[in-house]
PDB file of C-alpha atoms in Angstrom:
ATOM      1  CA  UNK A   1       0.125  -0.305  -0.423  1.00  0.00           C
ATOM      2  CA  UNK A   2       0.376   3.552  -0.376  1.00  0.00           C
ATOM      3  CA  UNK A   3       0.278   6.563   1.696  1.00  0.00           C
ATOM      4  CA  UNK A   4       0.520  10.097   1.288  1.00  0.00           C
ATOM      5  CA  UNK A   5       1.783  10.879   4.627  1.00  0.00           C
ATOM      6  CA  UNK A   6       1.832  15.057   3.427  1.00  0.00           C
ATOM      7  CA  UNK A   7      -1.945  14.659   3.101  1.00  0.00           C
ATOM      8  CA  UNK A   8      -1.749  12.786   6.804  1.00  0.00           C
ATOM      9  CA  UNK A   9      -0.078  16.066   8.728  1.00  0.00           C
ATOM     10  CA  UNK A  10      -1.679  18.181   6.896  1.00  0.00           C
ATOM     11  CA  UNK A  11      -5.501  17.072   7.505  1.00  0.00           C
ATOM     12  CA  UNK A  12      -6.108  14.938  10.486  1.00  0.00           C
ATOM     13  CA  UNK A  13      -7.650  16.166  13.669  1.00  0.00           C
ATOM     14  CA  UNK A  14      -4.050  15.648  15.389  1.00  0.00           C
ATOM     15  CA  UNK A  15      -2.547  17.709  13.031  1.00  0.00           C
ATOM     16  CA  UNK A  16      -4.898  20.583  13.981  1.00  0.00           C
ATOM     17  CA  UNK A  17      -4.699  19.802  17.173  1.00  0.00           C
ATOM     18  CA  UNK A  18      -1.108  20.141  17.459  1.00  0.00           C
ATOM     19  CA  UNK A  19      -1.113  23.787  15.411  1.00  0.00           C
ATOM     20  CA  UNK A  20      -3.678  25.283  17.400  1.00  0.00           C
ATOM     21  CA  UNK A  21      -1.536  24.469  20.656  1.00  0.00           C
ATOM     22  CA  UNK A  22       1.489  25.840  19.013  1.00  0.00           C
ATOM     23  CA  UNK A  23      -0.684  29.094  17.951  1.00  0.00           C
ATOM     24  CA  UNK A  24      -1.751  29.405  21.665  1.00  0.00           C
ATOM     25  CA  UNK A  25       2.486  28.825  22.962  1.00  0.00           C
ATOM     26  CA  UNK A  26       3.157  31.739  20.781  1.00  0.00           C
ATOM     27  CA  UNK A  27       0.461  33.586  22.184  1.00  0.00           C
ATOM     28  CA  UNK A  28       1.247  33.334  25.825  1.00  0.00           C
ATOM     29  CA  UNK A  29       5.186  33.136  25.511  1.00  0.00           C
ATOM     30  CA  UNK A  30       4.624  36.702  23.215  1.00  0.00           C
ATOM     31  CA  UNK A  31       1.855  38.426  26.719  1.00  0.00           C
ATOM     32  CA  UNK A  32       5.152  36.818  28.595  1.00  0.00           C
ATOM     33  CA  UNK A  33       7.720  38.553  27.082  1.00  0.00           C
ATOM     34  CA  UNK A  34       5.656  41.464  26.862  1.00  0.00           C
ATOM     35  CA  UNK A  35       5.406  41.840  30.825  1.00  0.00           C
ATOM     36  CA  UNK A  36       9.065  41.225  31.369  1.00  0.00           C
ATOM     37  CA  UNK A  37      10.523  43.441  28.795  1.00  0.00           C
ATOM     38  CA  UNK A  38       8.119  46.171  30.249  1.00  0.00           C
ATOM     39  CA  UNK A  39       9.252  45.997  33.721  1.00  0.00           C
ATOM     40  CA  UNK A  40      12.734  46.623  32.871  1.00  0.00           C
ATOM     41  CA  UNK A  41      14.008  49.464  33.483  1.00  0.00           C
ATOM     42  CA  UNK A  42      13.787  52.022  30.678  1.00  0.00           C
ATOM     43  CA  UNK A  43      15.783  55.132  29.002  1.00  0.00           C
ATOM     44  CA  UNK A  44      15.125  58.464  28.769  1.00  0.00           C
ATOM     45  CA  UNK A  45      13.480  57.481  25.153  1.00  0.00           C
ATOM     46  CA  UNK A  46      10.942  55.258  26.980  1.00  0.00           C
ATOM     47  CA  UNK A  47      13.056  52.191  25.141  1.00  0.00           C
ATOM     48  CA  UNK A  48      14.665  49.075  27.269  1.00  0.00           C
ATOM     49  CA  UNK A  49      17.523  50.718  28.659  1.00  0.00           C
ATOM     50  CA  UNK A  50      20.752  49.913  27.132  1.00  0.00           C
ATOM     51  CA  UNK A  51      22.553  48.663  30.065  1.00  0.00           C
ATOM     52  CA  UNK A  52      18.977  46.257  30.445  1.00  0.00           C
ATOM     53  CA  UNK A  53      19.538  44.708  26.528  1.00  0.00           C
ATOM     54  CA  UNK A  54      21.706  42.155  27.863  1.00  0.00           C
ATOM     55  CA  UNK A  55      18.906  40.924  30.026  1.00  0.00           C
ATOM     56  CA  UNK A  56      16.369  41.494  27.419  1.00  0.00           C
ATOM     57  CA  UNK A  57      18.308  39.401  25.001  1.00  0.00           C
ATOM     58  CA  UNK A  58      18.877  36.644  27.498  1.00  0.00           C
ATOM     59  CA  UNK A  59      14.863  36.500  27.611  1.00  0.00           C
ATOM     60  CA  UNK A  60      14.139  36.175  24.323  1.00  0.00           C
ATOM     61  CA  UNK A  61      16.459  33.477  23.811  1.00  0.00           C
ATOM     62  CA  UNK A  62      14.864  31.698  27.386  1.00  0.00           C
ATOM     63  CA  UNK A  63      11.201  31.819  25.797  1.00  0.00           C
ATOM     64  CA  UNK A  64      12.717  31.017  22.003  1.00  0.00           C
ATOM     65  CA  UNK A  65      14.206  27.829  23.466  1.00  0.00           C
ATOM     66  CA  UNK A  66      11.087  26.969  25.496  1.00  0.00           C
ATOM     67  CA  UNK A  67       9.085  27.535  21.893  1.00  0.00           C
ATOM     68  CA  UNK A  68      11.462  25.193  20.407  1.00  0.00           C
ATOM     69  CA  UNK A  69      10.814  22.387  23.406  1.00  0.00           C
ATOM     70  CA  UNK A  70       7.193  23.073  22.668  1.00  0.00           C
ATOM     71  CA  UNK A  71       7.644  22.604  19.453  1.00  0.00           C
ATOM     72  CA  UNK A  72       9.507  19.704  19.310  1.00  0.00           C
ATOM     73  CA  UNK A  73       7.331  17.901  21.713  1.00  0.00           C
ATOM     74  CA  UNK A  74       4.494  18.589  19.771  1.00  0.00           C
ATOM     75  CA  UNK A  75       6.034  16.865  16.568  1.00  0.00           C
ATOM     76  CA  UNK A  76       7.295  13.624  18.791  1.00  0.00           C
ATOM     77  CA  UNK A  77       3.969  13.436  19.704  1.00  0.00           C
ATOM     78  CA  UNK A  78       1.863  13.438  16.657  1.00  0.00           C
ATOM     79  CA  UNK A  79       4.673  11.726  14.603  1.00  0.00           C
ATOM     80  CA  UNK A  80       4.648   9.265  17.557  1.00  0.00           C
ATOM     81  CA  UNK A  81       0.537   8.590  16.782  1.00  0.00           C
ATOM     82  CA  UNK A  82       1.435   8.919  13.439  1.00  0.00           C
ATOM     83  CA  UNK A  83       3.044   5.985  13.364  1.00  0.00           C
ATOM     84  CA  UNK A  84       1.658   3.782  15.657  1.00  0.00           C
ATOM     85  CA  UNK A  85      -1.814   4.457  13.157  1.00  0.00           C
ATOM     86  CA  UNK A  86       0.114   3.584   9.931  1.00  0.00           C
ATOM     87  CA  UNK A  87       1.411   0.273  12.115  1.00  0.00           C
ATOM     88  CA  UNK A  88      -2.273  -0.661  13.353  1.00  0.00           C
ATOM     89  CA  UNK A  89      -3.877  -0.027  10.138  1.00  0.00           C
ATOM     90  CA  UNK A  90      -1.026  -2.411   8.263  1.00  0.00           C
ATOM     91  CA  UNK A  91      -1.149  -5.162  10.743  1.00  0.00           C
ATOM     92  CA  UNK A  92      -5.044  -4.812  10.736  1.00  0.00           C
ATOM     93  CA  UNK A  93      -4.689  -4.956   7.044  1.00  0.00           C
ATOM     94  CA  UNK A  94      -2.519  -8.168   6.759  1.00  0.00           C
ATOM     95  CA  UNK A  95      -0.132  -5.561   4.373  1.00  0.00           C
ATOM     96  CA  UNK A  96       3.456  -6.374   4.279  1.00  0.00           C
ATOM     97  CA  UNK A  97       4.238  -2.613   4.025  1.00  0.00           C
ATOM     98  CA  UNK A  98       3.048   0.666   3.430  1.00  0.00           C
ATOM     99  CA  UNK A  99       5.404   3.385   1.574  1.00  0.00           C
ATOM    100  CA  UNK A 100       4.949   6.927   1.061  1.00  0.00           C
ATOM    101  CA  UNK A 101       3.729   7.387  -1.545  1.00  0.00           C
ATOM    102  CA  UNK A 102       6.893  10.075  -2.792  1.00  0.00           C
ATOM    103  CA  UNK A 103       8.788   7.713  -2.705  1.00  0.00           C
ATOM    104  CA  UNK A 104       7.240   5.579  -5.291  1.00  0.00           C
ATOM    105  CA  UNK A 105       7.254   6.751  -8.953  1.00  0.00           C
ATOM    106  CA  UNK A 106       4.560   5.141  -9.958  1.00  0.00           C
ATOM    107  CA  UNK A 107       1.458   3.172  -7.985  1.00  0.00           C
ATOM    108  CA  UNK A 108      -2.548   2.161  -8.943  1.00  0.00           C
ATOM    109  CA  UNK A 109      -4.469   4.169  -6.770  1.00  0.00           C
ATOM    110  CA  UNK A 110      -6.341   1.560  -5.832  1.00  0.00           C
ATOM    111  CA  UNK A 111      -3.679   0.705  -3.372  1.00  0.00           C
ATOM    112  CA  UNK A 112      -3.894   4.653  -1.797  1.00  0.00           C
ATOM    113  CA  UNK A 113      -4.763   3.816   1.824  1.00  0.00           C
ATOM    114  CA  UNK A 114      -3.896   7.536   2.565  1.00  0.00           C
ATOM    115  CA  UNK A 115      -7.991   8.420   3.601  1.00  0.00           C
ATOM    116  CA  UNK A 116      -8.754   5.227   5.651  1.00  0.00           C
ATOM    117  CA  UNK A 117      -5.429   6.050   7.673  1.00  0.00           C
ATOM    118  CA  UNK A 118      -6.584   9.988   8.111  1.00  0.00           C
ATOM    119  CA  UNK A 119      -9.941   7.867   9.244  1.00  0.00           C
ATOM    120  CA  UNK A 120      -8.349   5.937  11.741  1.00  0.00           C
ATOM    121  CA  UNK A 121      -6.249   9.029  13.461  1.00  0.00           C
ATOM    122  CA  UNK A 122      -8.894  11.007  13.638  1.00  0.00           C
ATOM    123  CA  UNK A 123     -10.915   8.446  15.810  1.00  0.00           C
ATOM    124  CA  UNK A 124      -7.489   8.697  18.019  1.00  0.00           C
ATOM    125  CA  UNK A 125      -7.466  11.384  20.692  1.00  0.00           C
ATOM    126  CA  UNK A 126      -4.054  13.527  21.704  1.00  0.00           C
ATOM    127  CA  UNK A 127      -3.517  16.311  23.716  1.00  0.00           C
ATOM    128  CA  UNK A 128      -1.134  18.684  24.682  1.00  0.00           C
ATOM    129  CA  UNK A 129      -0.173  19.608  28.167  1.00  0.00           C
ATOM    130  CA  UNK A 130       2.546  22.720  28.298  1.00  0.00           C
ATOM    131  CA  UNK A 131       5.522  22.036  29.207  1.00  0.00           C
ATOM    132  CA  UNK A 132       6.527  23.277  32.808  1.00  0.00           C
ATOM    133  CA  UNK A 133       7.731  27.125  32.619  1.00  0.00           C
ATOM    134  CA  UNK A 134      11.560  28.009  32.807  1.00  0.00           C
ATOM    135  CA  UNK A 135      12.094  30.521  35.440  1.00  0.00           C
ATOM    136  CA  UNK A 136      14.343  32.544  33.428  1.00  0.00           C
ATOM    137  CA  UNK A 137      17.587  33.645  35.432  1.00  0.00           C
ATOM    138  CA  UNK A 138      18.396  36.948  36.918  1.00  0.00           C
ATOM    139  CA  UNK A 139      14.959  38.009  35.397  1.00  0.00           C
ATOM    140  CA  UNK A 140      12.981  40.507  37.746  1.00  0.00           C
ATOM    141  CA  UNK A 141       9.969  39.795  35.581  1.00  0.00           C
ATOM    142  CA  UNK A 142       9.450  36.132  37.038  1.00  0.00           C
ATOM    143  CA  UNK A 143       8.274  33.832  34.318  1.00  0.00           C
ATOM    144  CA  UNK A 144       9.734  36.319  31.588  1.00  0.00           C
ATOM    145  CA  UNK A 145       9.418  34.758  27.552  1.00  0.00           C
ATOM    146  CA  UNK A 146      10.281  35.907  23.821  1.00  0.00           C
ATOM    147  CA  UNK A 147       8.680  35.757  20.836  1.00  0.00           C
ATOM    148  CA  UNK A 148       7.781  32.612  19.359  1.00  0.00           C
ATOM    149  CA  UNK A 149       8.348  32.303  15.669  1.00  0.00           C
ATOM    150  CA  UNK A 150       5.339  31.628  13.819  1.00  0.00           C
ATOM    151  CA  UNK A 151       4.273  27.349  14.661  1.00  0.00           C
ATOM    152  CA  UNK A 152       6.135  25.135  11.893  1.00  0.00           C
ATOM    153  CA  UNK A 153       3.311  23.842   9.270  1.00  0.00           C
ATOM    154  CA  UNK A 154       1.992  20.645   9.701  1.00  0.00           C
ATOM    155  CA  UNK A 155       4.107  19.597   6.666  1.00  0.00           C
ATOM    156  CA  UNK A 156       7.631  20.230   7.438  1.00  0.00           C
ATOM    157  CA  UNK A 157      10.812  18.194   7.377  1.00  0.00           C
ATOM    158  CA  UNK A 158       9.152  15.443   9.141  1.00  0.00           C
ATOM    159  CA  UNK A 159       6.298  15.727   7.171  1.00  0.00           C
ATOM    160  CA  UNK A 160       7.069  15.290   3.520  1.00  0.00           C
ATOM    161  CA  UNK A 161       4.467  17.053   1.256  1.00  0.00           C
ATOM    162  CA  UNK A 162       3.153  14.103  -0.718  1.00  0.00           C
TER     163      UNK A 162
END
């Protein structure tokens, strides 16, 4: 059988839940960063004082690490669920192998199991719990954070387009 992994990662309920979770993480981290930056001493121009810039940069780097850790956790859980689902489908249908559709030169569309695997994956529950926030060292603002990059699209390096 063949499977379009990209379509599975783009359209499954689990992938949608992952994107929603990462959007919330990004928003929460951005809000935390803004609070932390506002608590830093300001210069005459109203911006962060020059001598506080290293602390601001450190806050940003720490939050970036938190975002990356959250993203890695989400991708790992999503990939694990996908692998378990594909294995479950393969075993239940007594298939010897399921090949990614982008790894085949040509195939009979009748052996494409993408929709069936997506349906099976959609029947599985997945949830994401926030990782424990790290308290930035030397930050006077408690759990300060930095802006996170936009969440990775469901079709990333771990989820091929086909």
